[in-house]
Amino acid sequence: MAARWQALERGPVIPGGSSVAYRTGDWRQERPVLDLERCVHCLFCWLYCPDSAVLVRDGRVVGIDYDHCKGCGICAAVCPPKAGAIHMVPEGEP
Amino acid sequence: MKTVATRRVALTGNEAVALAWKQIRPHVVAAYPITPATQIVERFSQYVADGEVDTEFIPVESEHSALSACVGAAAAGARVLTATASQGLALMHEILYVASGLRLPIVMNVGTRALSAPINIHGDHSDVMGSRDAGWVQMFARTVQEAYDRTILAVRVAERARLPVMVCLDGFTLTHSLEPVEVYPDEAVQAFLGEGPRDGSSLLGEEPITVGPLALPDSYMEFRRALAEAHARALRILEEETEAFHVHFGRDLPALLEPFGMEDAEESVVILGAYADVVEEAVRRWRERGRRLGMVRLVVFRPFPAEELRRVLARTSEVVVLERADTLSGLGGPLAVEVRAALYDLAERPRLTDAIFGLGGRELRDAELDAFLEAGPRGRVVYLGLKEAGDVPEPA
Ligand code: SF4
Ligand code: SF4
């Protein structure tokens, strides 16, 4: 939020539930790229992701929630080496 | 002007404050008792135990927790009080900023006292001066009566200004001395204070809100600037609410400062707190001997009433600041530093002497004060009543 100071009569009080609209994915330096061809759907990445950013439907990984993924790389680290379905790429690179 | 029927009772400062608390009927009190404000909490918890007030009383394990609980309750929309002193206030330090930053109208009584080391339980202003930049309004009582009155007044000031307020009473000098106090009926206090701060902008209001979100470099500075503005406005609110207090209870309290003999004064003494009585007597003595001496007792230290002080001191050529704290900067105590800064804009500035006295509860004796005033102002920093007194060198 960026208000003029004159408008801040009440101090730091803002509408409730505002965190829902906050895209923590903005902080990311590196982004996990998922290769669904190689994924064995073991769900390690889903289990370990600290931001619940691995999207799963019907027990299968379907994608990454980039609005909230902070790019920690844990998913890539826990993905079984034989699968190697996630690799991290710097933000801004394809 | 309405005058409420008062009852005259002998009370210590702590008892008077506890009684004010009972009459205020706060929703929540969270406190950890510490000398010399312990009796406030003791006495008030007795009122709660006896069912004389239905406050949610939260005894906690530290002052840090006490103020934290107050912050939570005030954010929820409750009318909240607490009390502390000295190391206890120091332990609250972190949360003082949270309370003011969140613009919560908490009222706290401080039995002002020295800070360790060395260990000392007695009175001076070192503790509250350490909190001077924490964003709290700081009022100082001169008498037990005033401690009682200002505690009630502070609730309205806090709620209107959306700022936390400290009502300071000199440790032991006021907290433990017995004085006749004119006490108002409970209903009169409650009528003055009304319902409380719940106004829809609190956690228990109509709309869901977030209190104290993250404010990154894009917005933090605006919040701090808005807080400074709230303090600037608090001076006017203090004046208006003091007048409202006058109208309601019939008691005329000074709002920002209290001049004595300043109409024709060439020299003036500036003081904060209970020792104003001792100084006023000295001023009286000297005036009888034909010296044009006056006194200005500051009521608020935060916000600092610079303009008002400048106006009242402008005609004097000598200003002596008497204060019970030091900044250890070589430039004098916190009060002198601010008075000096306030006077700097004058075309003709009075000479200023800072006399630091009464640290750790040391008495200021009439003879010492007279000898000091006799010697005349020196334009530097002196420690008054010091054993083997030697003045500190003039700051460069
Ligand atoms: S990079 Fe970190 S935050 Fe993003 S999906 Fe992987 S584990 Fe979750
Ligand atoms: S850890 Fe690797 S293999 Fe397992 S579900 Fe996640 S992406 Fe697929």
Short mmCIF file of C-alpha atoms and ligand atoms in Angstrom, two decimals:
data_model
loop_
_atom_site.label_atom_id
_atom_site.label_comp_id
_atom_site.label_asym_id
_atom_site.label_seq_id
_atom_site.Cartn_x
_atom_site.Cartn_y
_atom_site.Cartn_z
CA MET A 1 0.00 0.00 0.00
CA ALA A 2 1.28 3.44 -0.80
CA ALA A 3 -0.96 6.14 0.64
CA ARG A 4 -0.12 9.76 1.32
CA TRP A 5 0.70 10.24 4.99
CA GLN A 6 -2.24 12.61 5.42
CA ALA A 7 -4.59 9.72 4.70
CA LEU A 8 -3.18 7.57 7.51
CA GLU A 9 -5.35 9.00 10.27
CA ARG A 10 -5.88 5.64 11.91
CA GLY A 11 -2.39 4.29 11.66
CA PRO A 12 -1.66 0.91 10.19
CA VAL A 13 -5.20 -0.45 10.03
CA ILE A 14 -6.22 -1.92 6.69
CA PRO A 15 -9.14 -4.04 5.49
CA GLY A 16 -9.09 -7.63 6.72
CA GLY A 17 -8.11 -10.54 4.52
CA SER A 18 -5.69 -8.38 2.55
CA SER A 19 -2.99 -11.06 2.69
CA VAL A 20 -5.02 -13.09 0.21
CA ALA A 21 -4.26 -10.46 -2.40
CA TYR A 22 -0.56 -10.32 -1.54
CA ARG A 23 1.59 -12.04 -4.14
CA THR A 24 4.59 -13.35 -2.22
CA GLY A 25 5.80 -14.83 -5.51
CA ASP A 26 7.13 -11.32 -6.24
CA TRP A 27 10.07 -12.09 -3.94
CA ARG A 28 11.30 -14.97 -6.13
CA GLN A 29 14.85 -14.96 -7.52
CA GLU A 30 14.67 -18.41 -9.10
CA ARG A 31 11.67 -20.28 -10.37
CA PRO A 32 11.02 -24.02 -10.33
CA VAL A 33 10.23 -25.38 -13.76
CA LEU A 34 8.27 -28.59 -13.79
CA ASP A 35 8.68 -31.30 -16.42
CA LEU A 36 5.46 -33.31 -16.22
CA GLU A 37 6.84 -35.84 -18.69
CA ARG A 38 9.39 -36.93 -16.06
CA CYS A 39 7.23 -36.51 -12.95
CA VAL A 40 6.32 -39.78 -11.19
CA HIS A 41 3.81 -38.05 -8.89
CA CYS A 42 5.52 -39.16 -5.69
CA LEU A 43 4.34 -35.83 -4.17
CA PHE A 44 7.60 -35.18 -2.29
CA CYS A 45 7.63 -31.66 -3.72
CA TRP A 46 4.06 -31.08 -2.62
CA LEU A 47 4.86 -32.38 0.88
CA TYR A 48 8.01 -30.30 1.35
CA CYS A 49 7.01 -27.01 -0.27
CA PRO A 50 6.92 -24.44 2.59
CA ASP A 51 4.50 -22.25 0.65
CA SER A 52 1.99 -24.91 -0.44
CA ALA A 53 2.76 -23.78 -3.94
CA VAL A 54 2.78 -27.17 -5.65
CA LEU A 55 -0.61 -27.65 -7.19
CA VAL A 56 -2.07 -31.14 -6.98
CA ARG A 57 -5.31 -32.48 -8.40
CA ASP A 58 -6.58 -36.03 -7.85
CA GLY A 59 -3.26 -37.05 -6.32
CA ARG A 60 -1.23 -35.82 -9.29
CA VAL A 61 1.02 -32.82 -9.61
CA VAL A 62 -0.47 -30.40 -12.13
CA GLY A 63 1.67 -27.27 -11.78
CA ILE A 64 3.22 -24.57 -9.58
CA ASP A 65 1.38 -21.62 -8.06
CA TYR A 66 3.82 -18.90 -9.11
CA ASP A 67 1.81 -16.22 -7.29
CA HIS A 68 3.03 -17.68 -4.01
CA CYS A 69 6.10 -19.83 -4.79
CA LYS A 70 9.09 -17.95 -3.29
CA GLY A 71 11.61 -19.94 -5.25
CA CYS A 72 13.37 -21.64 -2.34
CA GLY A 73 14.28 -24.65 -4.44
CA ILE A 74 13.26 -27.25 -1.88
CA CYS A 75 10.99 -28.97 -4.42
CA ALA A 76 13.87 -29.38 -6.83
CA ALA A 77 16.08 -30.71 -4.04
CA VAL A 78 13.61 -33.35 -2.89
CA CYS A 79 12.50 -34.48 -6.32
CA PRO A 80 13.99 -37.99 -6.69
CA PRO A 81 17.18 -37.80 -8.83
CA LYS A 82 15.93 -40.50 -11.15
CA ALA A 83 12.83 -38.45 -11.93
CA GLY A 84 14.62 -35.06 -11.99
CA ALA A 85 11.33 -33.42 -12.87
CA ILE A 86 12.05 -29.98 -11.35
CA HIS A 87 14.93 -27.65 -12.08
CA MET A 88 15.40 -24.08 -10.96
CA VAL A 89 15.94 -21.29 -13.48
CA PRO A 90 16.70 -17.64 -12.68
CA GLU A 91 13.69 -15.34 -12.85
CA GLY A 92 13.52 -13.53 -16.13
CA GLU A 93 15.04 -16.43 -18.09
CA PRO A 94 12.78 -18.79 -20.02
CA MET B 1 -19.87 25.42 34.81
CA LYS B 2 -20.89 22.24 36.53
CA THR B 3 -19.28 21.48 39.84
CA VAL B 4 -19.53 17.90 40.96
CA ALA B 5 -19.86 17.03 44.62
CA THR B 6 -16.45 15.88 45.75
CA ARG B 7 -15.36 13.87 48.71
CA ARG B 8 -12.11 14.79 50.47
CA VAL B 9 -9.95 11.79 51.37
CA ALA B 10 -6.34 11.27 52.31
CA LEU B 11 -4.66 9.12 49.67
CA THR B 12 -1.18 8.30 48.48
CA GLY B 13 -0.47 8.87 44.82
CA ASN B 14 -0.71 5.15 44.14
CA GLU B 15 -4.02 4.84 45.98
CA ALA B 16 -5.41 7.85 44.15
CA VAL B 17 -4.45 6.34 40.80
CA ALA B 18 -5.96 2.96 41.75
CA LEU B 19 -9.16 4.74 42.71
CA ALA B 20 -9.17 6.60 39.40
CA TRP B 21 -8.76 3.25 37.64
CA LYS B 22 -11.72 1.82 39.51
CA GLN B 23 -13.83 4.82 38.54
CA ILE B 24 -12.67 4.64 34.91
CA ARG B 25 -13.88 1.01 34.84
CA PRO B 26 -11.39 -0.19 32.21
CA HIS B 27 -12.28 -3.32 30.29
CA VAL B 28 -8.78 -4.70 30.70
CA VAL B 29 -5.82 -4.11 33.03
CA ALA B 30 -2.68 -6.15 32.46
CA ALA B 31 0.17 -5.43 34.83
CA TYR B 32 3.23 -6.73 36.54
CA PRO B 33 3.80 -4.84 39.75
CA ILE B 34 7.10 -3.02 40.19
CA THR B 35 8.28 -0.47 42.74
CA PRO B 36 7.12 2.25 43.25
CA ALA B 37 3.94 1.72 41.21
CA THR B 38 3.27 -1.70 42.81
CA GLN B 39 0.54 -0.39 45.08
CA ILE B 40 -1.52 0.81 42.12
CA VAL B 41 -1.80 -2.74 40.84
CA GLU B 42 -2.15 -4.21 44.35
CA ARG B 43 -4.96 -1.88 45.28
CA PHE B 44 -6.70 -2.26 41.95
CA SER B 45 -6.53 -6.06 42.02
CA GLN B 46 -8.20 -5.83 45.42
CA TYR B 47 -11.04 -3.83 43.87
CA VAL B 48 -11.38 -6.53 41.22
CA ALA B 49 -11.29 -9.33 43.81
CA ASP B 50 -13.94 -7.54 45.88
CA GLY B 51 -16.18 -7.22 42.84
CA GLU B 52 -16.12 -3.42 42.92
CA VAL B 53 -15.14 -3.28 39.27
CA ASP B 54 -15.60 -5.91 36.58
CA THR B 55 -12.34 -5.34 34.74
CA GLU B 56 -10.59 -8.30 33.14
CA PHE B 57 -7.44 -8.22 35.26
CA ILE B 58 -4.51 -10.03 33.67
CA PRO B 59 -1.58 -10.67 36.01
CA VAL B 60 1.40 -11.45 33.82
CA GLU B 61 4.98 -12.60 34.33
CA SER B 62 6.74 -9.49 33.06
CA GLU B 63 6.20 -5.93 31.93
CA HIS B 64 6.93 -6.98 28.37
CA SER B 65 3.92 -9.29 28.59
CA ALA B 66 1.85 -6.72 30.47
CA LEU B 67 2.11 -4.18 27.70
CA SER B 68 1.76 -6.86 25.04
CA ALA B 69 -1.54 -7.94 26.58
CA CYS B 70 -2.60 -4.30 26.70
CA VAL B 71 -1.76 -3.89 23.02
CA GLY B 72 -3.88 -6.89 22.09
CA ALA B 73 -6.81 -5.77 24.20
CA ALA B 74 -6.64 -2.18 22.95
CA ALA B 75 -6.47 -3.37 19.33
CA ALA B 76 -9.62 -5.37 20.05
CA GLY B 77 -11.30 -2.14 21.11
CA ALA B 78 -11.03 -2.31 24.89
CA ARG B 79 -10.33 0.55 27.27
CA VAL B 80 -7.00 -0.49 28.74
CA LEU B 81 -4.83 0.64 31.64
CA THR B 82 -1.53 -0.43 33.12
CA ALA B 83 1.20 0.89 35.41
CA THR B 84 4.92 0.45 35.78
CA ALA B 85 8.20 2.07 36.76
CA SER B 86 11.91 2.06 36.11
CA GLN B 87 13.26 -1.30 34.87
CA GLY B 88 9.70 -2.37 34.22
CA LEU B 89 9.24 0.50 31.79
CA ALA B 90 12.59 -0.34 30.26
CA LEU B 91 11.41 -3.93 29.74
CA MET B 92 8.31 -2.58 28.00
CA HIS B 93 10.43 -0.50 25.67
CA GLU B 94 9.98 -2.68 22.60
CA ILE B 95 6.20 -2.77 23.01
CA LEU B 96 5.93 0.96 23.69
CA TYR B 97 6.66 1.46 20.01
CA VAL B 98 4.11 -1.15 19.01
CA ALA B 99 1.41 0.61 21.06
CA SER B 100 2.10 4.03 19.57
CA GLY B 101 2.77 2.73 16.06
CA LEU B 102 -0.59 0.96 16.08
CA ARG B 103 -2.16 4.15 17.46
CA LEU B 104 -3.67 2.39 20.48
CA PRO B 105 -5.17 4.53 23.27
CA ILE B 106 -3.54 2.76 26.22
CA VAL B 107 -3.14 4.76 29.43
CA MET B 108 -0.20 3.92 31.67
CA ASN B 109 0.77 5.35 35.02
CA VAL B 110 4.50 5.52 35.62
CA GLY B 111 5.90 5.91 39.12
CA THR B 112 9.02 7.58 37.78
CA ARG B 113 12.27 6.18 39.03
CA ALA B 114 15.98 5.76 38.49
CA LEU B 115 17.43 3.00 36.33
CA SER B 116 20.11 0.50 37.31
CA ALA B 117 23.05 0.22 37.72
CA PRO B 118 23.70 0.79 40.56
CA ILE B 119 20.45 -0.61 41.89
CA ASN B 120 18.20 2.13 43.20
CA ILE B 121 14.47 1.99 43.79
CA HIS B 122 13.98 5.73 44.31
CA GLY B 123 12.57 8.50 42.23
CA ASP B 124 13.88 10.52 39.34
CA HIS B 125 12.91 10.83 35.68
CA SER B 126 15.49 8.56 34.05
CA ASP B 127 12.98 5.86 33.15
CA VAL B 128 10.39 8.03 31.39
CA MET B 129 13.04 10.08 29.64
CA GLY B 130 14.35 6.85 28.18
CA SER B 131 10.93 6.42 26.58
CA ARG B 132 10.64 9.93 25.27
CA ASP B 133 10.92 9.01 21.59
CA ALA B 134 8.58 6.02 21.80
CA GLY B 135 5.56 7.95 20.55
CA TRP B 136 3.65 8.17 23.83
CA VAL B 137 2.12 11.35 25.19
CA GLN B 138 3.85 12.05 28.50
CA MET B 139 2.13 14.08 31.19
CA PHE B 140 3.67 14.79 34.58
CA ALA B 141 1.69 15.30 37.77
CA ARG B 142 2.74 17.82 40.35
CA THR B 143 0.54 16.61 43.19
CA VAL B 144 -1.41 13.51 44.19
CA GLN B 145 -4.57 15.35 43.20
CA GLU B 146 -3.14 15.96 39.78
CA ALA B 147 -2.08 12.34 39.40
CA TYR B 148 -5.69 11.37 40.08
CA ASP B 149 -7.15 14.03 37.77
CA ARG B 150 -4.71 13.41 34.93
CA THR B 151 -5.27 9.66 34.96
CA ILE B 152 -8.95 10.30 34.24
CA LEU B 153 -8.17 13.04 31.71
CA ALA B 154 -5.61 10.85 29.96
CA VAL B 155 -8.27 8.33 28.95
CA ARG B 156 -10.10 10.94 26.89
CA VAL B 157 -6.93 12.37 25.44
CA ALA B 158 -5.69 8.92 24.45
CA GLU B 159 -8.95 7.93 22.82
CA ARG B 160 -9.34 11.16 20.89
CA ALA B 161 -5.72 11.47 19.81
CA ARG B 162 -5.42 7.72 19.11
CA LEU B 163 -2.18 7.75 21.02
CA PRO B 164 -1.00 5.94 24.13
CA VAL B 165 -0.53 8.23 27.13
CA MET B 166 1.77 8.02 30.14
CA VAL B 167 0.73 9.78 33.30
CA CYS B 168 3.91 10.14 35.32
CA LEU B 169 4.06 10.67 39.04
CA ASP B 170 7.37 11.09 40.81
CA GLY B 171 8.37 7.83 42.45
CA PHE B 172 7.88 7.96 46.24
CA THR B 173 7.60 11.76 46.26
CA LEU B 174 4.06 11.34 44.91
CA THR B 175 3.47 7.60 44.75
CA HIS B 176 3.90 7.10 48.48
CA SER B 177 3.05 10.40 50.11
CA LEU B 178 -0.35 10.96 51.59
CA GLU B 179 -2.28 14.02 50.50
CA PRO B 180 -5.87 15.17 50.84
CA VAL B 181 -7.52 14.51 47.49
CA GLU B 182 -10.86 15.76 46.20
CA VAL B 183 -12.44 12.64 44.76
CA TYR B 184 -15.31 12.73 42.26
CA PRO B 185 -18.31 10.43 42.37
CA ASP B 186 -17.96 7.29 40.21
CA GLU B 187 -20.89 8.35 38.00
CA ALA B 188 -19.28 11.72 37.27
CA VAL B 189 -16.11 10.01 36.05
CA GLN B 190 -18.08 7.55 33.96
CA ALA B 191 -20.22 10.30 32.49
CA PHE B 192 -17.06 12.19 31.51
CA LEU B 193 -15.50 9.18 29.86
CA GLY B 194 -18.52 7.68 28.14
CA GLU B 195 -18.54 4.29 26.52
CA GLY B 196 -15.00 3.67 25.45
CA PRO B 197 -13.01 3.60 22.28
CA ARG B 198 -14.85 0.88 20.38
CA ASP B 199 -15.70 2.66 17.16
CA GLY B 200 -15.81 0.06 14.45
CA SER B 201 -12.13 0.48 13.67
CA SER B 202 -11.01 -2.15 16.16
CA LEU B 203 -10.62 -5.91 15.83
CA LEU B 204 -14.02 -6.41 17.44
CA GLY B 205 -15.67 -3.87 15.17
CA GLU B 206 -18.16 -4.51 12.39
CA GLU B 207 -15.69 -5.08 9.57
CA PRO B 208 -12.79 -7.51 9.55
CA ILE B 209 -9.54 -5.54 9.69
CA THR B 210 -5.80 -6.10 9.78
CA VAL B 211 -4.01 -4.17 12.52
CA GLY B 212 -0.33 -3.56 12.01
CA PRO B 213 0.41 -5.07 8.60
CA LEU B 214 3.85 -5.19 7.06
CA ALA B 215 4.90 -1.76 5.80
CA LEU B 216 7.92 -1.96 3.57
CA PRO B 217 10.07 0.94 2.37
CA ASP B 218 7.22 2.06 0.14
CA SER B 219 4.98 3.01 3.07
CA TYR B 220 6.68 2.83 6.51
CA MET B 221 7.85 6.42 6.35
CA GLU B 222 4.32 7.71 5.71
CA PHE B 223 3.11 5.94 8.84
CA ARG B 224 5.85 7.55 10.92
CA ARG B 225 5.04 10.95 9.46
CA ALA B 226 1.35 10.41 10.28
CA LEU B 227 2.36 9.50 13.85
CA ALA B 228 4.31 12.76 14.15
CA GLU B 229 1.21 14.58 12.94
CA ALA B 230 -0.90 12.84 15.58
CA HIS B 231 1.51 14.17 18.20
CA ALA B 232 1.38 17.68 16.81
CA ARG B 233 -2.42 17.50 17.02
CA ALA B 234 -2.33 16.02 20.50
CA LEU B 235 -1.28 19.40 21.94
CA ARG B 236 -4.58 20.95 20.83
CA ILE B 237 -6.52 17.90 21.94
CA LEU B 238 -4.86 18.18 25.34
CA GLU B 239 -5.94 21.80 25.61
CA GLU B 240 -9.50 21.04 24.58
CA GLU B 241 -9.86 18.01 26.80
CA THR B 242 -8.38 19.84 29.78
CA GLU B 243 -11.03 22.49 29.26
CA ALA B 244 -13.72 19.81 28.99
CA PHE B 245 -12.41 18.39 32.27
CA HIS B 246 -12.69 21.84 33.80
CA VAL B 247 -16.27 22.22 32.60
CA HIS B 248 -17.26 18.76 33.80
CA PHE B 249 -15.55 18.54 37.18
CA GLY B 250 -14.96 22.21 37.96
CA ARG B 251 -11.23 21.67 38.31
CA ASP B 252 -8.94 23.97 36.37
CA LEU B 253 -5.81 22.04 35.43
CA PRO B 254 -2.99 23.57 33.41
CA ALA B 255 -3.05 22.00 29.95
CA LEU B 256 0.51 22.23 28.68
CA LEU B 257 2.44 24.33 31.13
CA GLU B 258 1.92 26.24 34.35
CA PRO B 259 3.65 29.59 34.75
CA PHE B 260 4.19 31.13 38.17
CA GLY B 261 5.35 34.73 38.57
CA MET B 262 6.24 34.94 34.89
CA GLU B 263 4.42 38.23 34.20
CA ASP B 264 7.45 40.31 35.14
CA ALA B 265 10.14 37.65 35.35
CA GLU B 266 13.65 38.36 34.13
CA GLU B 267 14.91 34.98 35.20
CA SER B 268 12.96 31.77 35.09
CA VAL B 269 13.16 28.22 36.30
CA VAL B 270 11.76 25.42 34.13
CA ILE B 271 10.76 22.23 35.91
CA LEU B 272 8.83 19.01 35.42
CA GLY B 273 6.95 17.07 38.09
CA ALA B 274 6.50 17.17 41.82
CA TYR B 275 9.52 19.30 42.72
CA ALA B 276 7.65 22.26 41.26
CA ASP B 277 6.27 22.75 44.79
CA VAL B 278 9.73 23.14 46.28
CA VAL B 279 10.82 25.44 43.46
CA GLU B 280 7.69 27.55 43.68
CA GLU B 281 8.42 28.15 47.36
CA ALA B 282 11.94 29.22 46.49
CA VAL B 283 10.65 31.52 43.77
CA ARG B 284 8.28 33.05 46.32
CA ARG B 285 11.14 33.58 48.77
CA TRP B 286 13.30 35.25 46.13
CA ARG B 287 10.50 37.40 44.85
CA GLU B 288 9.92 38.68 48.39
CA ARG B 289 13.54 39.78 48.31
CA GLY B 290 12.85 41.69 45.12
CA ARG B 291 14.36 39.33 42.57
CA ARG B 292 12.30 38.98 39.42
CA LEU B 293 12.27 35.23 39.31
CA GLY B 294 9.51 33.12 37.77
CA MET B 295 8.82 29.45 37.26
CA VAL B 296 7.37 27.44 34.41
CA ARG B 297 6.20 23.98 35.26
CA LEU B 298 5.92 21.82 32.17
CA VAL B 299 2.92 19.52 32.20
CA VAL B 300 3.68 17.64 29.01
CA PHE B 301 7.07 16.59 27.80
CA ARG B 302 5.67 14.71 24.78
CA PRO B 303 4.46 16.29 22.65
CA PHE B 304 6.87 19.07 23.57
CA PRO B 305 5.02 22.40 23.86
CA ALA B 306 7.85 24.34 22.22
CA GLU B 307 5.78 27.24 20.94
CA GLU B 308 4.01 27.86 24.24
CA LEU B 309 7.27 27.61 26.14
CA ARG B 310 9.01 29.98 23.76
CA ARG B 311 6.23 32.49 24.24
CA VAL B 312 6.42 32.42 28.03
CA LEU B 313 10.24 32.41 28.20
CA ALA B 314 10.87 34.98 25.47
CA ARG B 315 11.08 37.95 27.81
CA THR B 316 13.46 36.40 30.32
CA SER B 317 17.18 36.72 29.91
CA GLU B 318 18.13 33.76 32.08
CA VAL B 319 16.58 30.31 32.05
CA VAL B 320 17.46 27.67 34.60
CA VAL B 321 16.29 24.14 33.84
CA LEU B 322 15.96 21.94 36.90
CA GLU B 323 15.64 18.30 36.00
CA ARG B 324 15.93 14.79 37.32
CA ALA B 325 17.57 12.96 34.43
CA ASP B 326 20.70 13.18 32.33
CA THR B 327 21.52 12.41 28.72
CA LEU B 328 25.22 11.89 29.56
CA SER B 329 26.01 13.82 26.40
CA GLY B 330 27.75 16.67 28.16
CA LEU B 331 24.97 18.92 26.84
CA GLY B 332 22.77 18.49 29.89
CA GLY B 333 19.62 16.53 30.64
CA PRO B 334 16.83 15.80 28.15
CA LEU B 335 14.66 18.67 29.34
CA ALA B 336 17.43 21.26 28.97
CA VAL B 337 18.34 19.96 25.53
CA GLU B 338 14.76 20.40 24.37
CA VAL B 339 14.24 23.78 26.03
CA ARG B 340 17.47 24.97 24.46
CA ALA B 341 16.29 23.71 21.06
CA ALA B 342 12.93 25.43 21.51
CA LEU B 343 14.63 28.74 22.32
CA TYR B 344 17.11 28.56 19.49
CA ASP B 345 14.69 30.21 17.04
CA LEU B 346 14.37 33.34 19.15
CA ALA B 347 16.20 36.38 17.87
CA GLU B 348 17.40 37.11 21.38
CA ARG B 349 18.01 33.92 23.22
CA PRO B 350 18.07 33.75 27.00
CA ARG B 351 21.12 32.18 28.59
CA LEU B 352 20.36 28.64 29.74
CA THR B 353 21.73 26.75 32.69
CA ASP B 354 20.93 23.10 33.22
CA ALA B 355 20.85 21.97 36.83
CA ILE B 356 20.51 18.22 37.18
CA PHE B 357 19.31 17.25 40.63
CA GLY B 358 17.63 14.54 42.64
CA LEU B 359 18.94 11.51 40.76
CA GLY B 360 18.11 8.23 42.48
CA GLY B 361 15.82 9.94 44.97
CA ARG B 362 18.28 12.45 46.43
CA GLU B 363 16.40 15.30 48.09
CA LEU B 364 16.75 18.84 46.82
CA ARG B 365 17.14 20.98 49.91
CA ASP B 366 15.98 24.57 50.20
CA ALA B 367 19.44 25.71 51.26
CA GLU B 368 21.06 24.09 48.23
CA LEU B 369 18.50 25.54 45.87
CA ASP B 370 18.87 28.99 47.44
CA ALA B 371 22.64 28.86 47.25
CA PHE B 372 22.41 27.86 43.61
CA LEU B 373 19.96 30.64 42.77
CA GLU B 374 22.03 33.09 44.81
CA ALA B 375 25.14 32.32 42.79
CA GLY B 376 23.23 33.21 39.68
CA PRO B 377 22.95 31.39 36.37
CA ARG B 378 26.09 30.02 34.78
CA GLY B 379 25.05 29.10 31.27
CA ARG B 380 26.22 25.50 31.47
CA VAL B 381 25.51 22.13 33.02
CA VAL B 382 25.74 21.66 36.78
CA TYR B 383 24.85 18.80 39.08
CA LEU B 384 22.94 20.28 41.98
CA GLY B 385 23.31 18.76 45.43
CA LEU B 386 26.25 16.63 44.38
CA LYS B 387 28.71 15.65 47.09
CA GLU B 388 32.06 17.39 46.60
CA ALA B 389 30.26 19.42 44.01
CA GLY B 390 32.35 20.33 41.01
CA ASP B 391 30.66 21.58 37.88
CA VAL B 392 31.06 19.73 34.63
CA PRO B 393 33.03 21.70 32.11
CA GLU B 394 31.11 23.86 29.72
CA PRO B 395 30.25 21.97 26.54
CA ALA B 396 32.32 23.14 23.61
S1 SF4 C 1 10.61 -23.37 -5.10
FE1 SF4 C 1 10.08 -23.58 -2.93
S2 SF4 C 1 8.22 -22.37 -2.78
FE2 SF4 C 1 8.47 -22.74 -4.94
S3 SF4 C 1 7.33 -24.58 -5.34
FE3 SF4 C 1 9.42 -25.22 -4.93
S4 SF4 C 1 9.40 -25.67 -2.74
FE4 SF4 C 1 7.59 -24.49 -3.16
S1 SF4 C 2 9.01 -34.55 -6.35
FE1 SF4 C 2 9.42 -34.62 -8.53
S2 SF4 C 2 8.64 -36.54 -9.16
FE2 SF4 C 2 7.81 -36.25 -7.17
S3 SF4 C 2 5.85 -35.26 -7.58
FE3 SF4 C 2 7.26 -33.62 -7.36
S4 SF4 C 2 7.97 -33.15 -9.41
FE4 SF4 C 2 6.99 -35.15 -9.47
#
